[in-house]
Structure formats: C-alpha cells, structure tokens
C-alpha cells in the first residue's frame, strides 16, 4: 500500500509539472531574453556545441523557443563525433535532427579538425576553437551566442573546452561588446534526472538576484525533443532513451548571461 502511494505521488507531481510547463509555454514569452530592452528584431544566434546529439539532448528547449519566434539559429558543431568511427554517420544524423528542430541544413556547420576529435581525455585547443567561432560570427553577423557552461552539463571535457573557447574570444574581448553570450546552466544529478519536476527549482533559481541575469526557457513542444534525438540512430540506445525521458534538459533550459 505504501509503495502504491509513493508511485501515485510521483506520477501526480510529474503530471503537475508537465501541466505547469505547458501553461508557462502559453503565458510566458521571455521577451527580455531576445529583446534586451529593445524593440523586436530578428536575432542571429550561434549555438556552439561539441558533438552531434548535443543539440537534441541538451539544447532542444532553447532551439525550439528561438525558431518558433522567427530568430535565425546557426549551429556550430566542433566535431563530427568520430570517437567510435561513426563520424560520417553522425554528421548526417545531426542534419536530420536539426531539420526536425526547424533549423535548415545550410545553417548547420560541422567541423572535422584533427585537433578537435571527440573523446574523453582529448584536450581541445582553446585558441583554435576561438578562431573557428570568430569565423562563424563574421560570416553570419552573429549577435548572440549560446553554449555550455564551464561544467558542460555532463562534465565531458569537450563540452568544457567549448565553453572556454567561447569565453577566451568573447567574454574577455572588450572589442566585441555587441555580442551577448549565454551559457546553459549545469545542475546536480538529482535535478538533472528529475524530468519536468525541476521546473519549480529552476524558476526559483532564476529569480535569485545573486545568480545574475538568468532565463528559464520551457520546452513548448517536448515531443520534438524525442523526435530530434531519435534521428541520431547510432546513439539511440536504451540508456539515451531513458535519459531523454528523465532529463530536465528535455523540458527546460536555464540560461545564464555571461556577457
């Protein structure tokens, strides 16, 4: 009887949280995130990731939020995910996933550089990353960049290097004051695998002045996160299916402004 009660409570909280997310998607526009105090204009946003599938596993709520409001999203993937020798396959999977997220293939760039290969323990050169990112900024008139924070959600060294590559060029470069930089906030393991339930803590955390400028973006179309991740067939194994179901990053993104 006690077990049934616990399960019923978990299901109730889960459904209540999902309802809260759907409600917020209808009533909150997060205008300050893209307007920054100005009249509406289309933003040129560069999402910088490390591997094919990062966009679907971690950033889907942000991508859906931006594309649904007419902003121009460019995705820069700094490796082709060739750790298991499937680089060419994963490259095509990324294109397909991005199309399902309403990002055209021509707005997705995948880097295959010998010094930027996928893998734990493989250190990426921050200056090289900064150079590649700078080229993308110039090519597409980028005025907003979104990437991982210094922990990189999962702690993967490539995620962390991407963060430092962005920061080394933009955060510490005073000549680029025209570009906003936002990072995806990493959470502890309990929040990370709490699914939609994390909406309550995320909203509270975003309201604390000590955390700086923070935006909590809810996923208005959670089903598209599953569809996008399913395009990565070579990675779509049981534990990643479970991750997408349980991960709070499927249902919301908390972004913190670092510049």
mmCIF file of C-alpha atoms in Angstrom:
data_model
loop_
_atom_site.group_PDB
_atom_site.id
_atom_site.type_symbol
_atom_site.label_atom_id
_atom_site.label_comp_id
_atom_site.label_asym_id
_atom_site.label_seq_id
_atom_site.Cartn_x
_atom_site.Cartn_y
_atom_site.Cartn_z
ATOM 1 C CA UNK A 1 0.000 0.000 0.000
ATOM 2 C CA UNK A 2 2.805 2.403 0.889
ATOM 3 C CA UNK A 3 4.575 1.669 -2.410
ATOM 4 C CA UNK A 4 1.410 2.367 -4.379
ATOM 5 C CA UNK A 5 1.014 5.673 -2.545
ATOM 6 C CA UNK A 6 4.593 6.692 -3.319
ATOM 7 C CA UNK A 7 4.171 5.828 -7.004
ATOM 8 C CA UNK A 8 0.890 7.748 -7.130
ATOM 9 C CA UNK A 9 2.570 10.805 -5.595
ATOM 10 C CA UNK A 10 5.448 10.645 -8.089
ATOM 11 C CA UNK A 11 3.028 10.389 -11.017
ATOM 12 C CA UNK A 12 0.945 13.263 -9.646
ATOM 13 C CA UNK A 13 3.966 15.563 -9.249
ATOM 14 C CA UNK A 14 5.263 14.585 -12.704
ATOM 15 C CA UNK A 15 1.933 15.368 -14.382
ATOM 16 C CA UNK A 16 1.510 18.589 -12.396
ATOM 17 C CA UNK A 17 4.966 19.723 -13.503
ATOM 18 C CA UNK A 18 4.199 18.913 -17.131
ATOM 19 C CA UNK A 19 1.000 20.933 -16.860
ATOM 20 C CA UNK A 20 2.988 23.821 -15.375
ATOM 21 C CA UNK A 21 5.417 23.714 -18.303
ATOM 22 C CA UNK A 22 2.564 23.706 -20.838
ATOM 23 C CA UNK A 23 0.925 26.595 -19.013
ATOM 24 C CA UNK A 24 4.139 28.627 -18.933
ATOM 25 C CA UNK A 25 4.662 27.977 -22.630
ATOM 26 C CA UNK A 26 1.319 29.653 -23.299
ATOM 27 C CA UNK A 27 1.539 32.641 -20.961
ATOM 28 C CA UNK A 28 5.247 33.492 -20.826
ATOM 29 C CA UNK A 29 7.098 34.917 -23.794
ATOM 30 C CA UNK A 30 10.508 35.588 -22.150
ATOM 31 C CA UNK A 31 10.743 38.763 -24.196
ATOM 32 C CA UNK A 32 13.724 40.080 -22.284
ATOM 33 C CA UNK A 33 15.805 37.126 -23.439
ATOM 34 C CA UNK A 34 15.829 38.157 -27.089
ATOM 35 C CA UNK A 35 14.884 41.828 -26.939
ATOM 36 C CA UNK A 36 17.306 43.076 -24.311
ATOM 37 C CA UNK A 37 15.201 46.181 -23.786
ATOM 38 C CA UNK A 38 14.830 46.963 -27.483
ATOM 39 C CA UNK A 39 12.028 46.730 -29.996
ATOM 40 C CA UNK A 40 11.631 43.333 -31.642
ATOM 41 C CA UNK A 41 14.221 42.387 -34.192
ATOM 42 C CA UNK A 42 15.355 39.081 -35.556
ATOM 43 C CA UNK A 43 18.447 37.859 -33.693
ATOM 44 C CA UNK A 44 21.286 35.974 -35.354
ATOM 45 C CA UNK A 45 22.045 33.279 -32.806
ATOM 46 C CA UNK A 46 25.013 30.923 -32.857
ATOM 47 C CA UNK A 47 24.628 27.736 -30.822
ATOM 48 C CA UNK A 48 28.074 26.245 -30.200
ATOM 49 C CA UNK A 49 28.159 22.534 -29.311
ATOM 50 C CA UNK A 50 30.804 19.827 -29.128
ATOM 51 C CA UNK A 51 29.185 16.727 -30.648
ATOM 52 C CA UNK A 52 26.288 15.664 -32.859
ATOM 53 C CA UNK A 53 23.333 14.991 -30.488
ATOM 54 C CA UNK A 54 24.263 17.781 -28.016
ATOM 55 C CA UNK A 55 21.645 19.967 -29.690
ATOM 56 C CA UNK A 56 18.873 17.423 -29.050
ATOM 57 C CA UNK A 57 19.940 16.112 -25.645
ATOM 58 C CA UNK A 58 20.647 19.465 -24.007
ATOM 59 C CA UNK A 59 19.560 22.492 -26.058
ATOM 60 C CA UNK A 60 16.240 21.498 -27.671
ATOM 61 C CA UNK A 61 14.083 23.838 -25.494
ATOM 62 C CA UNK A 62 16.287 26.795 -26.464
ATOM 63 C CA UNK A 63 16.296 25.949 -30.168
ATOM 64 C CA UNK A 64 12.512 25.467 -30.238
ATOM 65 C CA UNK A 65 11.984 28.739 -28.342
ATOM 66 C CA UNK A 66 14.132 30.715 -30.803
ATOM 67 C CA UNK A 67 12.956 29.174 -34.074
ATOM 68 C CA UNK A 68 9.283 29.441 -33.095
ATOM 69 C CA UNK A 69 9.770 33.204 -32.690
ATOM 70 C CA UNK A 70 11.443 33.703 -36.054
ATOM 71 C CA UNK A 71 15.031 34.100 -34.908
ATOM 72 C CA UNK A 72 17.856 32.904 -37.124
ATOM 73 C CA UNK A 73 19.666 29.987 -35.478
ATOM 74 C CA UNK A 74 23.063 28.818 -36.705
ATOM 75 C CA UNK A 75 24.532 25.662 -35.171
ATOM 76 C CA UNK A 76 28.280 25.149 -34.973
ATOM 77 C CA UNK A 77 29.289 21.601 -34.017
ATOM 78 C CA UNK A 78 33.008 21.451 -33.289
ATOM 79 C CA UNK A 79 33.480 17.742 -34.010
ATOM 80 C CA UNK A 80 31.769 15.054 -36.056
ATOM 81 C CA UNK A 81 31.603 12.646 -33.095
ATOM 82 C CA UNK A 82 34.025 10.143 -34.604
ATOM 83 C CA UNK A 83 35.061 8.524 -31.289
ATOM 84 C CA UNK A 84 33.603 5.179 -32.449
ATOM 85 C CA UNK A 85 34.451 5.595 -36.117
ATOM 86 C CA UNK A 86 30.925 6.759 -36.990
ATOM 87 C CA UNK A 87 31.743 10.359 -37.842
ATOM 88 C CA UNK A 88 30.150 10.375 -41.305
ATOM 89 C CA UNK A 89 27.003 8.687 -39.994
ATOM 90 C CA UNK A 90 26.689 11.064 -37.058
ATOM 91 C CA UNK A 91 27.160 14.043 -39.352
ATOM 92 C CA UNK A 92 24.106 13.075 -41.393
ATOM 93 C CA UNK A 93 22.148 12.330 -38.233
ATOM 94 C CA UNK A 94 22.843 15.837 -36.956
ATOM 95 C CA UNK A 95 21.500 17.371 -40.150
ATOM 96 C CA UNK A 96 18.314 15.299 -39.852
ATOM 97 C CA UNK A 97 17.874 16.195 -36.173
ATOM 98 C CA UNK A 98 18.296 19.894 -36.896
ATOM 99 C CA UNK A 99 15.678 19.758 -39.643
ATOM 100 C CA UNK A 100 13.239 18.255 -37.121
ATOM 101 C CA UNK A 101 14.059 21.205 -34.837
ATOM 102 C CA UNK A 102 13.299 23.632 -37.715
ATOM 103 C CA UNK A 103 16.931 24.557 -38.329
ATOM 104 C CA UNK A 104 17.751 24.216 -42.061
ATOM 105 C CA UNK A 105 20.747 22.069 -43.015
ATOM 106 C CA UNK A 106 22.531 25.045 -44.549
ATOM 107 C CA UNK A 107 22.548 26.686 -41.113
ATOM 108 C CA UNK A 108 24.447 23.791 -39.552
ATOM 109 C CA UNK A 109 28.247 23.592 -39.727
ATOM 110 C CA UNK A 110 30.200 20.555 -38.569
ATOM 111 C CA UNK A 111 33.947 20.774 -38.001
ATOM 112 C CA UNK A 112 36.236 17.809 -38.600
ATOM 113 C CA UNK A 113 39.659 19.007 -37.477
ATOM 114 C CA UNK A 114 42.468 16.614 -36.448
ATOM 115 C CA UNK A 115 42.977 18.596 -33.236
ATOM 116 C CA UNK A 116 39.254 18.572 -32.374
ATOM 117 C CA UNK A 117 38.399 14.906 -32.175
ATOM 118 C CA UNK A 118 35.636 13.508 -29.975
ATOM 119 C CA UNK A 119 36.760 11.658 -26.872
ATOM 120 C CA UNK A 120 37.257 11.761 -23.140
ATOM 121 C CA UNK A 121 40.731 12.955 -22.255
ATOM 122 C CA UNK A 122 41.244 14.702 -25.607
ATOM 123 C CA UNK A 123 42.046 18.327 -24.845
ATOM 124 C CA UNK A 124 40.919 20.863 -27.421
ATOM 125 C CA UNK A 125 42.975 23.964 -28.116
ATOM 126 C CA UNK A 126 41.034 26.995 -26.898
ATOM 127 C CA UNK A 127 42.725 29.375 -29.332
ATOM 128 C CA UNK A 128 41.773 27.147 -32.265
ATOM 129 C CA UNK A 129 38.194 26.991 -31.019
ATOM 130 C CA UNK A 130 38.100 30.773 -30.648
ATOM 131 C CA UNK A 131 39.357 31.233 -34.223
ATOM 132 C CA UNK A 132 36.688 28.937 -35.668
ATOM 133 C CA UNK A 133 33.968 30.636 -33.624
ATOM 134 C CA UNK A 134 35.158 34.073 -34.739
ATOM 135 C CA UNK A 135 34.886 33.000 -38.386
ATOM 136 C CA UNK A 136 31.276 31.956 -37.834
ATOM 137 C CA UNK A 137 30.467 35.226 -36.088
ATOM 138 C CA UNK A 138 31.802 37.230 -39.022
ATOM 139 C CA UNK A 139 30.161 35.045 -41.669
ATOM 140 C CA UNK A 140 26.658 35.248 -40.203
ATOM 141 C CA UNK A 141 26.620 38.612 -38.379
ATOM 142 C CA UNK A 142 26.066 36.845 -35.065
ATOM 143 C CA UNK A 143 24.801 38.968 -32.168
ATOM 144 C CA UNK A 144 24.060 36.206 -29.631
ATOM 145 C CA UNK A 145 25.980 33.065 -28.699
ATOM 146 C CA UNK A 146 24.697 30.161 -26.593
ATOM 147 C CA UNK A 147 26.897 27.331 -25.354
ATOM 148 C CA UNK A 148 27.739 25.108 -22.387
ATOM 149 C CA UNK A 149 28.803 26.470 -19.004
ATOM 150 C CA UNK A 150 32.197 25.602 -17.515
ATOM 151 C CA UNK A 151 30.992 22.192 -16.286
ATOM 152 C CA UNK A 152 29.273 21.287 -19.550
ATOM 153 C CA UNK A 153 26.155 19.582 -18.119
ATOM 154 C CA UNK A 154 27.675 16.082 -18.212
ATOM 155 C CA UNK A 155 31.209 17.107 -17.289
ATOM 156 C CA UNK A 156 32.552 15.955 -20.678
ATOM 157 C CA UNK A 157 35.935 17.571 -21.311
ATOM 158 C CA UNK A 158 34.947 18.546 -24.870
ATOM 159 C CA UNK A 159 31.890 20.425 -23.542
ATOM 160 C CA UNK A 160 34.119 22.293 -21.103
ATOM 161 C CA UNK A 161 36.621 23.178 -23.806
ATOM 162 C CA UNK A 162 33.844 24.612 -25.973
ATOM 163 C CA UNK A 163 32.870 26.894 -23.093
ATOM 164 C CA UNK A 164 36.442 28.091 -22.636
ATOM 165 C CA UNK A 165 36.852 28.565 -26.386
ATOM 166 C CA UNK A 166 33.826 30.870 -26.458
ATOM 167 C CA UNK A 167 34.907 32.758 -23.343
ATOM 168 C CA UNK A 168 38.522 33.231 -24.437
ATOM 169 C CA UNK A 169 37.354 35.057 -27.547
ATOM 170 C CA UNK A 170 34.212 36.880 -26.487
ATOM 171 C CA UNK A 171 33.926 37.309 -22.733
ATOM 172 C CA UNK A 172 37.423 38.670 -22.317
ATOM 173 C CA UNK A 173 37.495 40.566 -25.626
ATOM 174 C CA UNK A 174 36.239 44.071 -24.884
ATOM 175 C CA UNK A 175 36.090 44.902 -28.596
ATOM 176 C CA UNK A 176 33.048 42.606 -29.028
ATOM 177 C CA UNK A 177 30.560 44.364 -26.785
ATOM 178 C CA UNK A 178 27.854 43.923 -29.422
ATOM 179 C CA UNK A 179 27.534 40.173 -28.834
ATOM 180 C CA UNK A 180 25.594 38.608 -25.973
ATOM 181 C CA UNK A 181 26.891 35.328 -24.573
ATOM 182 C CA UNK A 182 24.667 32.895 -22.663
ATOM 183 C CA UNK A 183 25.582 29.589 -21.044
ATOM 184 C CA UNK A 184 23.432 26.551 -20.288
ATOM 185 C CA UNK A 185 23.440 26.089 -16.521
ATOM 186 C CA UNK A 186 24.537 22.674 -15.244
ATOM 187 C CA UNK A 187 22.568 21.192 -12.348
ATOM 188 C CA UNK A 188 23.277 18.495 -9.784
ATOM 189 C CA UNK A 189 22.415 14.891 -10.597
ATOM 190 C CA UNK A 190 19.118 14.899 -8.687
ATOM 191 C CA UNK A 191 17.808 17.910 -10.587
ATOM 192 C CA UNK A 192 19.276 16.671 -13.836
ATOM 193 C CA UNK A 193 17.215 13.475 -13.732
ATOM 194 C CA UNK A 194 14.043 14.911 -12.223
ATOM 195 C CA UNK A 195 12.376 15.439 -15.595
ATOM 196 C CA UNK A 196 9.744 18.198 -15.672
ATOM 197 C CA UNK A 197 9.752 18.369 -11.849
ATOM 198 C CA UNK A 198 12.807 20.618 -11.984
ATOM 199 C CA UNK A 199 10.659 23.467 -13.312
ATOM 200 C CA UNK A 200 9.899 24.570 -9.747
ATOM 201 C CA UNK A 201 13.546 24.831 -8.664
ATOM 202 C CA UNK A 202 14.601 26.314 -11.999
ATOM 203 C CA UNK A 203 12.045 29.108 -11.715
ATOM 204 C CA UNK A 204 13.056 29.836 -8.131
ATOM 205 C CA UNK A 205 16.766 29.736 -9.002
ATOM 206 C CA UNK A 206 16.234 32.128 -11.916
ATOM 207 C CA UNK A 207 14.605 34.684 -9.591
ATOM 208 C CA UNK A 208 17.551 34.906 -7.198
ATOM 209 C CA UNK A 209 19.471 38.158 -7.809
ATOM 210 C CA UNK A 210 22.747 36.507 -6.801
ATOM 211 C CA UNK A 211 22.614 34.321 -9.922
ATOM 212 C CA UNK A 212 22.835 37.260 -12.319
ATOM 213 C CA UNK A 213 20.759 37.551 -15.478
ATOM 214 C CA UNK A 214 19.016 34.204 -15.917
ATOM 215 C CA UNK A 215 16.244 32.992 -18.210
ATOM 216 C CA UNK A 216 14.286 29.768 -17.795
ATOM 217 C CA UNK A 217 13.022 28.601 -21.183
ATOM 218 C CA UNK A 218 10.392 25.871 -21.147
ATOM 219 C CA UNK A 219 10.066 23.394 -23.975
ATOM 220 C CA UNK A 220 6.844 24.266 -25.731
ATOM 221 C CA UNK A 221 6.951 21.072 -27.803
ATOM 222 C CA UNK A 222 8.637 18.373 -25.716
ATOM 223 C CA UNK A 223 7.728 15.702 -28.245
ATOM 224 C CA UNK A 224 10.059 17.325 -30.774
ATOM 225 C CA UNK A 225 12.987 16.693 -28.422
ATOM 226 C CA UNK A 226 12.282 12.965 -28.672
ATOM 227 C CA UNK A 227 11.842 13.133 -32.441
ATOM 228 C CA UNK A 228 15.110 15.065 -32.837
ATOM 229 C CA UNK A 229 17.106 12.704 -30.637
ATOM 230 C CA UNK A 230 15.635 9.691 -32.444
ATOM 231 C CA UNK A 231 17.303 10.957 -35.641
ATOM 232 C CA UNK A 232 20.633 10.055 -34.034
ATOM 233 C CA UNK A 233 20.024 6.363 -34.719
ATOM 234 C CA UNK A 234 23.616 5.341 -33.992
ATOM 235 C CA UNK A 235 23.265 6.812 -30.484
ATOM 236 C CA UNK A 236 19.606 5.979 -29.847
ATOM 237 C CA UNK A 237 20.250 3.122 -27.404
ATOM 238 C CA UNK A 238 18.164 2.287 -24.334
ATOM 239 C CA UNK A 239 20.035 4.449 -21.810
ATOM 240 C CA UNK A 240 19.809 7.527 -24.020
ATOM 241 C CA UNK A 241 16.088 6.934 -24.496
ATOM 242 C CA UNK A 242 15.823 6.813 -20.722
ATOM 243 C CA UNK A 243 17.942 9.974 -20.479
ATOM 244 C CA UNK A 244 15.625 11.924 -22.763
ATOM 245 C CA UNK A 245 12.596 10.866 -20.717
ATOM 246 C CA UNK A 246 14.119 11.653 -17.315
ATOM 247 C CA UNK A 247 16.381 14.596 -18.139
ATOM 248 C CA UNK A 248 15.231 18.049 -17.062
ATOM 249 C CA UNK A 249 17.042 19.379 -20.171
ATOM 250 C CA UNK A 250 14.309 17.816 -22.305
ATOM 251 C CA UNK A 251 11.686 20.024 -20.680
ATOM 252 C CA UNK A 252 13.510 23.281 -19.915
ATOM 253 C CA UNK A 253 16.781 25.159 -20.272
ATOM 254 C CA UNK A 254 18.120 27.591 -17.716
ATOM 255 C CA UNK A 255 20.425 30.064 -19.441
ATOM 256 C CA UNK A 256 22.706 32.496 -17.646
ATOM 257 C CA UNK A 257 24.099 35.589 -19.326
ATOM 258 C CA UNK A 258 27.879 35.810 -19.042
ATOM 259 C CA UNK A 259 28.299 38.831 -21.288
#
